[in-house]
Coordinates of C-alpha atoms in Angstrom, one line a residue:
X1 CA 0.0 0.0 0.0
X2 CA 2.8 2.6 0.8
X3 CA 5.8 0.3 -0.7
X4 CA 5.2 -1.4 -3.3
X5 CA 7.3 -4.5 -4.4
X6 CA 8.6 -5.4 -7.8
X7 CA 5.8 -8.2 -7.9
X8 CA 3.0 -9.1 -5.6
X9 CA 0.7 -11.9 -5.5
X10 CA -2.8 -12.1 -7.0
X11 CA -5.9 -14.2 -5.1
X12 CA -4.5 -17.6 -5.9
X13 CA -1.2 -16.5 -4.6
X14 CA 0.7 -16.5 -7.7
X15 CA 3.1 -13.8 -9.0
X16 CA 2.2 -10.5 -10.4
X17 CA 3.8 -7.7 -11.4
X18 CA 3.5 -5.1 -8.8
X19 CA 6.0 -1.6 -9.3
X20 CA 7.5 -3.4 -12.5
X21 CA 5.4 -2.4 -15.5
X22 CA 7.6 -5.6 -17.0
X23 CA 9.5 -8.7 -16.4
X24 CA 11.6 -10.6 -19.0
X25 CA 13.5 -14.0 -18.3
X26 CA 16.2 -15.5 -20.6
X27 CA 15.5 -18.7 -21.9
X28 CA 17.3 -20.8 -19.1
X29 CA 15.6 -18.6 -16.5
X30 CA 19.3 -17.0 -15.0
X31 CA 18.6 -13.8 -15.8
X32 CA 15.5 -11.4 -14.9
X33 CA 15.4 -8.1 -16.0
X34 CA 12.6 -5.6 -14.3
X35 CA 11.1 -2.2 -16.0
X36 CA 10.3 0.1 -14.1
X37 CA 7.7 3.1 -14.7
X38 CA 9.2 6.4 -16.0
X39 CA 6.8 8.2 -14.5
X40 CA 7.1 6.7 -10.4
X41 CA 8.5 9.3 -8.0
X42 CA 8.3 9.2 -4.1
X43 CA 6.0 11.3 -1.8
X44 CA 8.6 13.6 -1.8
X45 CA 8.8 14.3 -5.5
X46 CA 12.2 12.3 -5.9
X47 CA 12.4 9.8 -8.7
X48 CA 12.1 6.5 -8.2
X49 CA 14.4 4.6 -10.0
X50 CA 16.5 1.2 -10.1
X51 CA 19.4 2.7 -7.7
X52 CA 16.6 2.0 -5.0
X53 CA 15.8 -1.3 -6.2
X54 CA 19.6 -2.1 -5.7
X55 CA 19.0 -0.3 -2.3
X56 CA 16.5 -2.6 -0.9
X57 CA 17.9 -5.7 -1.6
X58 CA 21.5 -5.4 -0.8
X59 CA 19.6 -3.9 2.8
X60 CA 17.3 -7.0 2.6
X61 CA 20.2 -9.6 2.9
X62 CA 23.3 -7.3 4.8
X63 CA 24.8 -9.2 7.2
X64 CA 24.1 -6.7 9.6
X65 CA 20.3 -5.4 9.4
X66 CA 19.0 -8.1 6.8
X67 CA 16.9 -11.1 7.5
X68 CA 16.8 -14.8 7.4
X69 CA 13.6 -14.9 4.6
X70 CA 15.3 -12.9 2.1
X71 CA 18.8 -13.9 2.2
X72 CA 17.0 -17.6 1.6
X73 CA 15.3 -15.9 -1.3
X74 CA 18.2 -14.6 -2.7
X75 CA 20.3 -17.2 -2.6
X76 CA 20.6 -17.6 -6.3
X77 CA 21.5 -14.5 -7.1
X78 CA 25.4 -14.4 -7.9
X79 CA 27.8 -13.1 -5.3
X80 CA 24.6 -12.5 -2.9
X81 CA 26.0 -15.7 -0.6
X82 CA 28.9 -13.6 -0.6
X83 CA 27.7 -10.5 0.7
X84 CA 25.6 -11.9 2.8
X85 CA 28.7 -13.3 4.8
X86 CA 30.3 -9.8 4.9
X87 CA 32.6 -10.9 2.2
X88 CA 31.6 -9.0 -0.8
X89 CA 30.4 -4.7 -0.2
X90 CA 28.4 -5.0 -3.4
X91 CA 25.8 -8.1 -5.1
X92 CA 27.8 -8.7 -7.9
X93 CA 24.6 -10.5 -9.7
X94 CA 22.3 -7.3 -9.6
X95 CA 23.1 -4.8 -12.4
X96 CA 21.3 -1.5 -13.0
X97 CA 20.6 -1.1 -16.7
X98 CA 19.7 2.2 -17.0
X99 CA 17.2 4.6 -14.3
X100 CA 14.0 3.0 -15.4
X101 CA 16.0 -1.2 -15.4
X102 CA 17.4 -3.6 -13.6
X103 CA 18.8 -6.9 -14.0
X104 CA 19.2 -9.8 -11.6
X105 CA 21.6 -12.1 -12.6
X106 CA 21.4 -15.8 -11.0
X107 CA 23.6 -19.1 -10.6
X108 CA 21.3 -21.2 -11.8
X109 CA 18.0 -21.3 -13.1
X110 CA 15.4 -20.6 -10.8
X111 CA 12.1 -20.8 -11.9
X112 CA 10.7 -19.9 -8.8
X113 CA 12.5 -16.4 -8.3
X114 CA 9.4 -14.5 -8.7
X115 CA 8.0 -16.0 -5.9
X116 CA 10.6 -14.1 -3.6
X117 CA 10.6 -10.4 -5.0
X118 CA 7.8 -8.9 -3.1
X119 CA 10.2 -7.3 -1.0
X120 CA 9.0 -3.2 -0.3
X121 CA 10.8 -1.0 -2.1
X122 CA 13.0 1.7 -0.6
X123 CA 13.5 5.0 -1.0
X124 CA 17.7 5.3 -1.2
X125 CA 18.0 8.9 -1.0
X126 CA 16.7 8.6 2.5
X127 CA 18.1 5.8 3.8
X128 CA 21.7 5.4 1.8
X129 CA 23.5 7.4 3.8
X130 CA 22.9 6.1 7.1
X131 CA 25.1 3.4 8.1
X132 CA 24.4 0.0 8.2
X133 CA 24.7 -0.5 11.9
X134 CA 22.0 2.5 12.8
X135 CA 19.8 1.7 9.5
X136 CA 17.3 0.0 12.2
X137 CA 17.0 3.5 14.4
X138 CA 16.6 5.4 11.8
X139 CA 13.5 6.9 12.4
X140 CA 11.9 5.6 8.8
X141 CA 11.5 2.3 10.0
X142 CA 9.3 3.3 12.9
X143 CA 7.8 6.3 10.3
X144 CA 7.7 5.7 6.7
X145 CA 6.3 9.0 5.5
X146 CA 8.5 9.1 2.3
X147 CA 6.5 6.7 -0.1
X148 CA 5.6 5.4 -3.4
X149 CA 2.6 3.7 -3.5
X150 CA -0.7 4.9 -3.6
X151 CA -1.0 5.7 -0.3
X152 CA 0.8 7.7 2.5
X153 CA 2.0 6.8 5.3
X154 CA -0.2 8.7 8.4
X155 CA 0.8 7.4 11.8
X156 CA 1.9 4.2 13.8
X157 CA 0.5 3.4 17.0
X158 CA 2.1 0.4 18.3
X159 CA -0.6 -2.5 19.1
X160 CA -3.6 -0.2 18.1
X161 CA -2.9 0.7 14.6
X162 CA -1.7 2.0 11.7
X163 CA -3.2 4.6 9.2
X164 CA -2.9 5.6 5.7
X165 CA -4.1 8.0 3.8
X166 CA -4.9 8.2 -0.5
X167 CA -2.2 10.3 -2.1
X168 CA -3.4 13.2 -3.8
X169 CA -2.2 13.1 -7.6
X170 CA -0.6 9.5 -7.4
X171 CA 1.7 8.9 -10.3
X172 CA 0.1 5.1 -10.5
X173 CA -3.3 3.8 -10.8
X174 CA -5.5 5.7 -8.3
X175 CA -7.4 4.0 -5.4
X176 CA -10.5 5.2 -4.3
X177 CA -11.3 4.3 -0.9
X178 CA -9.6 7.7 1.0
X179 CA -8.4 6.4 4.2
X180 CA -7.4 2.7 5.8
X181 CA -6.6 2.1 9.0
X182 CA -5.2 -1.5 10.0
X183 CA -6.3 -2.5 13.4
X184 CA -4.1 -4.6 15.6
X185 CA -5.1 -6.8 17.6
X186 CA -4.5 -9.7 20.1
X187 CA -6.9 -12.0 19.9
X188 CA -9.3 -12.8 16.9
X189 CA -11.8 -12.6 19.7
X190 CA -11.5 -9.1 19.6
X191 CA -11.6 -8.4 15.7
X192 CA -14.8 -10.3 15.4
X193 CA -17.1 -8.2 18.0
X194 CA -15.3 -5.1 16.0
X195 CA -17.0 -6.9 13.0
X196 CA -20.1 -7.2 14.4
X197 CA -19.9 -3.9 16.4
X198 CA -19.8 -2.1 12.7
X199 CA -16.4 -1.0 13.9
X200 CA -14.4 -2.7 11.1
X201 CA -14.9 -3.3 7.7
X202 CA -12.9 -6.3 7.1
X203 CA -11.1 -9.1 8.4
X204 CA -10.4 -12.4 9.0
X205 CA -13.5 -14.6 10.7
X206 CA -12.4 -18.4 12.1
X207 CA -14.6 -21.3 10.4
X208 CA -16.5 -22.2 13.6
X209 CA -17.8 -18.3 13.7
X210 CA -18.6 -18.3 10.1
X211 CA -22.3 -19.8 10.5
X212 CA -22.9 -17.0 13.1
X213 CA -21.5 -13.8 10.6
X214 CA -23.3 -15.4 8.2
X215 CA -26.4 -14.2 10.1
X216 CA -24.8 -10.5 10.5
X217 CA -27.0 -8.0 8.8
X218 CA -24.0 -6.0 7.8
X219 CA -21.5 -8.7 6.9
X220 CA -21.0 -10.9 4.1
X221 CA -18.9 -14.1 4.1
X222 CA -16.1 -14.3 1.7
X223 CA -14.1 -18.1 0.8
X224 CA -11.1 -18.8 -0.4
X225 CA -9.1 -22.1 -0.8
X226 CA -6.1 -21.6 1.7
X227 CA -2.8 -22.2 0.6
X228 CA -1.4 -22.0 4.3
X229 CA -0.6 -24.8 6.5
X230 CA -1.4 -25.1 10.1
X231 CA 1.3 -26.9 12.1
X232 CA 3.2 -26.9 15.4
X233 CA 6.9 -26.9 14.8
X234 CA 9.0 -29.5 17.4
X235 CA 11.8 -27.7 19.6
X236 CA 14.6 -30.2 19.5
X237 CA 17.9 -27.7 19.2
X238 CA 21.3 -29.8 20.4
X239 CA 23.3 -28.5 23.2
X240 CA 25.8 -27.2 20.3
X241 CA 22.9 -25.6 18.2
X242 CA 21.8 -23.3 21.2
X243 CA 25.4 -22.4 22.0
X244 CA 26.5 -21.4 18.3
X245 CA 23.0 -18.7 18.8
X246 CA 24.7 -17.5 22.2
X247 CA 27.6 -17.0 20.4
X248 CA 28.1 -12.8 19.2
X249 CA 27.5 -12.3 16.1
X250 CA 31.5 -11.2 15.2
X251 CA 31.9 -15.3 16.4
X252 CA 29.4 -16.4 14.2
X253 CA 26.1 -16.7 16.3
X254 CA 23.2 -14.4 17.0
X255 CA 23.5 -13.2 20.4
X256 CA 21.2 -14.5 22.1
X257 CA 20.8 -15.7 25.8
X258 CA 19.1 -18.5 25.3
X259 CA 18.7 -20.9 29.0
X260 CA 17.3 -24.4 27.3
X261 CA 18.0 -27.6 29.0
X262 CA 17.2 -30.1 25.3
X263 CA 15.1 -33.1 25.6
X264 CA 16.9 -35.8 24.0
X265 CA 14.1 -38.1 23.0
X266 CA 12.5 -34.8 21.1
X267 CA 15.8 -35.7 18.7
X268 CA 14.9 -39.0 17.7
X269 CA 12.6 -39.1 15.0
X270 CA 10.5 -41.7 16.2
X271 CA 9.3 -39.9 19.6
X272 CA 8.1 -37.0 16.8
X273 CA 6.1 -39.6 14.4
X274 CA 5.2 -41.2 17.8
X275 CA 3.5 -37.9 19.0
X276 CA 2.3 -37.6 15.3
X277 CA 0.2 -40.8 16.0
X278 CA -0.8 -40.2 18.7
X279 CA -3.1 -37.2 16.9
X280 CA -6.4 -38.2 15.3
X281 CA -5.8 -35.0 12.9
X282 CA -9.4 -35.4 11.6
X283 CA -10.6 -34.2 15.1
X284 CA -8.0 -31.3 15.2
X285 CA -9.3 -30.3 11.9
X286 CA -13.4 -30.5 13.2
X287 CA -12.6 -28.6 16.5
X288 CA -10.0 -26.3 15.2
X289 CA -10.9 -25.5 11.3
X290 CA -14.8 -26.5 11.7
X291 CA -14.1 -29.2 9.2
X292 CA -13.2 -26.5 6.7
X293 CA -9.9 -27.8 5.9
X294 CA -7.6 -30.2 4.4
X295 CA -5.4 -32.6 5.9
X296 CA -1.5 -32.4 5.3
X297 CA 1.4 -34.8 5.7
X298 CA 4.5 -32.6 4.9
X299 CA 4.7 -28.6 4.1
X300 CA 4.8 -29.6 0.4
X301 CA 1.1 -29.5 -0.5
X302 CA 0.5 -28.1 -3.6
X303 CA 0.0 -27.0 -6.3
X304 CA -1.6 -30.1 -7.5
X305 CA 1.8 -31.7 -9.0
X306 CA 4.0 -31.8 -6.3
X307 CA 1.7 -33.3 -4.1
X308 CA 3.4 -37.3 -3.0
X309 CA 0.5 -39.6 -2.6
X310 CA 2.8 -42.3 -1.0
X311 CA 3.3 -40.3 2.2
X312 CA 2.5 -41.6 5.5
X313 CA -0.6 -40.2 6.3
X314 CA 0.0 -41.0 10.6
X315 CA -3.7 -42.4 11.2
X316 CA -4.5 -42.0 14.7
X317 CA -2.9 -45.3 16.2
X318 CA -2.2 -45.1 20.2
X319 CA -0.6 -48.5 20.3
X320 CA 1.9 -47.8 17.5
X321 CA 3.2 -44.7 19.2
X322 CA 4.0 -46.3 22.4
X323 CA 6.0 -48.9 20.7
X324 CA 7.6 -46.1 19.2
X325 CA 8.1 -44.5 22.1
X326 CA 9.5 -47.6 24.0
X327 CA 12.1 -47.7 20.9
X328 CA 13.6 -44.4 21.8
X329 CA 14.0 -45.5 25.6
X330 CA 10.7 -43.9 27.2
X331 CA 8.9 -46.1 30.0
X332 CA 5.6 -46.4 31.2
X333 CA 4.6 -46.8 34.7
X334 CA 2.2 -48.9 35.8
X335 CA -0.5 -46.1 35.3
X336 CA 0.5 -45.2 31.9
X337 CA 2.5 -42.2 32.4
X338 CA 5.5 -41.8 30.2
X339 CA 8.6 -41.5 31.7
X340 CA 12.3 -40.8 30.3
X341 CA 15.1 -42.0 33.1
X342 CA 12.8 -42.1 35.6
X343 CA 11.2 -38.6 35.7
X344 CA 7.5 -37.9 33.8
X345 CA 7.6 -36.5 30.6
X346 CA 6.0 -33.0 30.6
X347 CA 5.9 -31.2 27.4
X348 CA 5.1 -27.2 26.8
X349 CA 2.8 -26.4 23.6
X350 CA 3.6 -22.5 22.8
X351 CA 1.5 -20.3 20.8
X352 CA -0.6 -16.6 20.6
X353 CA -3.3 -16.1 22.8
X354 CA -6.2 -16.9 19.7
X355 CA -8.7 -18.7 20.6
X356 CA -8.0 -21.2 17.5
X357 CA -4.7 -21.3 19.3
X358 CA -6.3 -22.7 23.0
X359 CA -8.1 -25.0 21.3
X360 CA -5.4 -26.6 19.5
X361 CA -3.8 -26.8 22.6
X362 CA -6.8 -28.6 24.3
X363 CA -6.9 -31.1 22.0
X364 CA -3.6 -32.1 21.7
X365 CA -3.4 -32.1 25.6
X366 CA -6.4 -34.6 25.8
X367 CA -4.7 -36.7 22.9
X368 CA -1.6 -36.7 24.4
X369 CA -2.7 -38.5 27.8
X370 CA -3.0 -41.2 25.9
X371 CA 0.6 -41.8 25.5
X372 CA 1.2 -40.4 28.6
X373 CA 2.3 -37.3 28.2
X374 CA 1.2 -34.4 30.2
X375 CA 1.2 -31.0 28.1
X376 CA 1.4 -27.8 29.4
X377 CA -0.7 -25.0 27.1
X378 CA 1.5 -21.0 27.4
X379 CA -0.2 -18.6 25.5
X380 CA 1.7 -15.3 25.2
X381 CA 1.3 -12.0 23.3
X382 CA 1.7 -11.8 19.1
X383 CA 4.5 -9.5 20.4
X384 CA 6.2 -11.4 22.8
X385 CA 5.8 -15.1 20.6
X386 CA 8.6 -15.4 18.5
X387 CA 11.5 -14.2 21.7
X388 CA 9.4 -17.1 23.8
X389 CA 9.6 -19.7 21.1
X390 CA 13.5 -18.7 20.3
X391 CA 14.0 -18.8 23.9
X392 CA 13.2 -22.1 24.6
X393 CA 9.8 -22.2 26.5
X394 CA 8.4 -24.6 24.5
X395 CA 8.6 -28.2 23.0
X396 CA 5.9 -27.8 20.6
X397 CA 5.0 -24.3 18.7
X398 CA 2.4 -23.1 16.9
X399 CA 2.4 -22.1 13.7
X400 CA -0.2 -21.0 10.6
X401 CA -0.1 -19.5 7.6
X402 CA 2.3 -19.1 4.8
X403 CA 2.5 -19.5 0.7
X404 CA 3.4 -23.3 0.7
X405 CA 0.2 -24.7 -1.8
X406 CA 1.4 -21.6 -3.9
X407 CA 4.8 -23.6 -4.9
X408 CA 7.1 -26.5 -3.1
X409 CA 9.9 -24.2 -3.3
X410 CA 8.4 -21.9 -0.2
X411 CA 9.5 -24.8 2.1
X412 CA 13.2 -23.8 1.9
X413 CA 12.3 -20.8 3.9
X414 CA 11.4 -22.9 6.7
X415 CA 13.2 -26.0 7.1
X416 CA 16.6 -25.7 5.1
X417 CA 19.6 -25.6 7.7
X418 CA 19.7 -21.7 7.8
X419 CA 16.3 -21.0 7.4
X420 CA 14.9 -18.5 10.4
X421 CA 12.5 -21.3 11.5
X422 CA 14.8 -24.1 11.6
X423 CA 17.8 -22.0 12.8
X424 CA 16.1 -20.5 15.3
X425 CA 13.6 -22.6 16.8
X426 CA 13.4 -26.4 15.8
X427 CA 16.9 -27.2 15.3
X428 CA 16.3 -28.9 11.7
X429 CA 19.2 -29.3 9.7
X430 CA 19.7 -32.1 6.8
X431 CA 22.0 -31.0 4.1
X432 CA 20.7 -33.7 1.8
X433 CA 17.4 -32.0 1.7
X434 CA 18.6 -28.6 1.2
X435 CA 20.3 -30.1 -1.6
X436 CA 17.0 -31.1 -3.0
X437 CA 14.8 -27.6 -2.4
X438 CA 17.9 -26.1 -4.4
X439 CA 17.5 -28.5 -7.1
X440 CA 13.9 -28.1 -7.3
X441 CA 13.8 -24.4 -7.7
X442 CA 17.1 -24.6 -10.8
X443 CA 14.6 -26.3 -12.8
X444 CA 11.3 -25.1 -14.6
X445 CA 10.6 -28.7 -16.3
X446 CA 7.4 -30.0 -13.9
X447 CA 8.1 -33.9 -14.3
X448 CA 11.9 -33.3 -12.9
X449 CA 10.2 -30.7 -10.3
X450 CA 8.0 -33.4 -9.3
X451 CA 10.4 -36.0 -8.9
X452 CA 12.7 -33.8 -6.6
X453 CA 10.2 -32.0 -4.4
X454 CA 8.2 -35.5 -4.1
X455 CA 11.4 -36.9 -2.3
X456 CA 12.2 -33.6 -0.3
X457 CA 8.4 -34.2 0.7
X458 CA 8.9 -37.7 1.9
X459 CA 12.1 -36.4 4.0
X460 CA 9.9 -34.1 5.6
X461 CA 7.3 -36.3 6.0
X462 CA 9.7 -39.1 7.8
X463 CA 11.8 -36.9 10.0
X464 CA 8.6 -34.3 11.1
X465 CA 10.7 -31.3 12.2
X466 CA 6.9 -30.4 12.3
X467 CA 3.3 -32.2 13.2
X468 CA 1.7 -30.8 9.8
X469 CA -1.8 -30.9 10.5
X470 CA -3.9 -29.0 7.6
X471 CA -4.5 -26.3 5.4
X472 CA -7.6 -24.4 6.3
X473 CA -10.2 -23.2 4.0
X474 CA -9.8 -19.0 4.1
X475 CA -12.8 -16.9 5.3
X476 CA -13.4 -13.3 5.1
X477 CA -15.9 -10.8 6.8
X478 CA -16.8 -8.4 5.3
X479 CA -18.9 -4.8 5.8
X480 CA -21.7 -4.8 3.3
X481 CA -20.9 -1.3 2.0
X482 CA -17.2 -2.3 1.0
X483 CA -17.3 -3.6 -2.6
X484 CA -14.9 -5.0 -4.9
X485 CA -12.7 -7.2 -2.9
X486 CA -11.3 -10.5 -4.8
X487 CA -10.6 -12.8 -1.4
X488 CA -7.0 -14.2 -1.6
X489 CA -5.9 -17.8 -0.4
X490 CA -3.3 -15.9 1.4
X491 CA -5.0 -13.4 4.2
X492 CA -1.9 -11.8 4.3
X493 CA -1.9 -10.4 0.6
X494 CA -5.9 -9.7 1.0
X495 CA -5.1 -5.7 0.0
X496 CA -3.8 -7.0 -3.4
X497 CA -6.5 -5.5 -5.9
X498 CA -7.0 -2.6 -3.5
X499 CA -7.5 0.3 -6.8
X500 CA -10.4 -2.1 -7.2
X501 CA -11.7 -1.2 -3.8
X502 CA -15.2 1.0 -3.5
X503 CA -17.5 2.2 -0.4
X504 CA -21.0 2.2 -0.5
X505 CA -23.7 3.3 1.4

């Protein structure tokens, strides 16, 4: 809305051009040249132009103030591995053409790069001169107010909102709705009496409320076929993982304090598929999703070609996860409670404080006495989650969301050895897979796709750095008077034919 990106994502999640006005690929797809609009200038009346493309992304993956996500995405690009280590200044693979051109020059083919270049564009003549080390207090990151899309930026008020306002004379396609405020909040308990209050005019309603805002005078329903997935990840860092994050970041680690004592049955992969049976995923689906939703067995779901049907689907099967348990050295007393060298085993689910959240944790806590296993529900603040998870406080975190049914090759942003996810949190590192997301993505012929991303599937699948449970149907409320909306399969990119956007009365 205020930066737009090189491409976006339409309703079914799939690449569109965004700020580019056009994309060309060479014919082995290792080379992607972007045009960009003569005619685009920032709030400010500066020229937009490809030296702030170049801007962004060599901000985007700095070893100093850029993230995990998009040095993952940007991996192909040449000499970006290289910068990204702090052993390059400059990305030798991105070349600036002319003002209005750019080109991005890649190792190998990739047919999945568009997929990764809805990063925000920049404004360089801002930002460019601040150093790298202060880029993140600078006050544009708390204050955007120079921008280029069609609206500006108003005001940020940290867990109330944030408002925009329509630009007057945008250079671009004109929206028409004047003013957007998105709300933040907590719970989705919250957002939905906003909803039904009149208060707000969209936003995401969960699939057991849907019958009841069905019945809103002033709300319609809007579907959508999700293409997230809805999973807790498994905590199982080493000893050594967790110390390489304490380490400073001049000694190769992140800093961090993390206190984490690591459970060593969460490291054999039979205690996870053990847990995993332990599930009867059809019932976390009806309490959680309402039934609106699919089951999954890995985080490679779709589109319809990479789907594996061979993968084991973990049918609820109590007496087959307590023989795997017993194989990884647990114990059961007498009573049934699982025990590992002597002492119960007491597990911590971690997640926001929605109320889809608490009921996942419900029912996993009832499945789970099954086994044995007593689990302990934390819910904490959206703003306080990821710290708790990277810290250690749980065994078994909460996630949702995502692109993955969009294409296989979003998995490598979560489970390859130094994706944020697995680097962070769950400890998953197998070089053989990341060696097969890599192969997957240098190729744009579907029948070798399918045959690499159906085994990286079935790795995932075996080793469960995750209990995948589904991927939820998508629902949208909606005011009455706000018309025009195409709903996405991705909540997150809902905004995404905005200029389309009318009020009426």
């Amino acid at each position: 809305l205020i930066l737009p990106a090189l491409t976006w994502f339409d309703d079914q999640v799939q690449p569109i051009l965004d700020l580019a006005t056009d994309v060309q690929a060479n014919e082995d797809a290792t080379e992607y040249t972007f045009t960009l609009p003569a005619e685009a200038t920032w709030s400010d009346g500066e020229p937009l132009t490809a030296e702030d493309v170049l801007y962004t992304y060599k901000a985007a993956i700095h070893p100093v103030v850029g993230q995990s996500v998009w040095a993952q995405n940007f991996t192909s690009i040449i000499g970006a591995v290289e910068y990204q280590a702090g052993d390059a200044d400059e990305i030798e693979g991105i070349e600036v053409i002319d003002d209005h051109t750019i080109t991005f020059h890649l190792k190998e083919p990739n047919a999945s790069f568009l997929y990764g270049t809805y990063l925000g564009i920049l404004p360089a003549h801002v930002l460019a001169d601040t150093p790298w080390e202060e880029l993140e207090q600078h006050p544009y990151m708390d204050a955007p107010t120079v921008t280029s899309g069609p609206y500006d930026f108003v005001e940020f008020v940290p867990e109330q909102y944030i408002h925009m306002k329509k630009k007057a004379d945008y250079w671009g396609k004109e929206v028409t709705i004047d003013e957007v405020y998105v709300k933040l909040f907590e719970s989705t308990a919250t957002s939905l009496a906003q909803l039904e209050a009149g208060e707000i005019d969209l936003t995401t309603v969960s699939p057991d409320e849907v019958e009841r805002f069905e019945m809103v005078a002033h709300t319609d329903i809007l579907r959508a076929t999700g293409i997230g997935y809805y999973v807790t990840h498994f905590d199982f860092r080493t000893s050594e993982q967790i110390a390489t994050l304490n380490l400073p970041a001049e000694e190769g680690g992140k800093g961090y304090s993390i206190v984490k004592e690591p459970k060593p049955y969460l490291q054999d992969k039979r205690f996870r598929q053990a847990l995993a049976f332990a599930i009867d995923n059809n019932a976390v689906m009806q309490v959680v999703a309402g039934g609106e939703a699919t089951p999954i067995y890995s985080s490679i779901f779709g589109p319809e070609w990479a789907i594996n049907p061979d993968l084991e689907t973990y049918d609820q099967d109590v007496d087959k996860a307590k023989e795997l348990m017993q194989e990884v050295g647990v114990t059961f007393t007498e009573d049934g409670i699982a025990q590992w060298e002597g002492q119960p085993i007491n597990l911590v689910y971690l997640s926001n404080t929605s109320e889809e959240a608490r009921m996942l944790g419900e029912v996993l806590q009832q499945q789970f006495t099954a086994v044995g296993i007593r689990l302990d529900i934390k819910l904490v603040t959206s703003s306080a989650f990821l710290t708790s998870a990277i810290n250690g406080e749980a065994d078994l975190i909460r996630n949702a969301g995502g692109r993955f049914g969009a294409d296989p090759s979003v998995t490598k942003l979560y489970y390859t050895c130094t994706a944020g996810w697995s680097d962070l949190v769950i400890g998953y590192c197998n070089p053989e897979f990341d060696e097969l997301m890599a192969a997957g993505a240098a190729t744009s012929d579907i029948d070798e796709r399918q045959k690499i991303y159906w085994q990286a599937s079935a790795m995932l699948n075996d080793e469960l750095p995750s209990l995948f449970f589904y991927t939820p149907n998508v629902f949208f409320g909606v005011n009455k008077g706000l018309k025009g909306l195409a709903p996405s399969a991705d909540p997150g990119y809902i905004t995404w034919n905005i200029e389309n956007w009318y009020l009426e009365q």
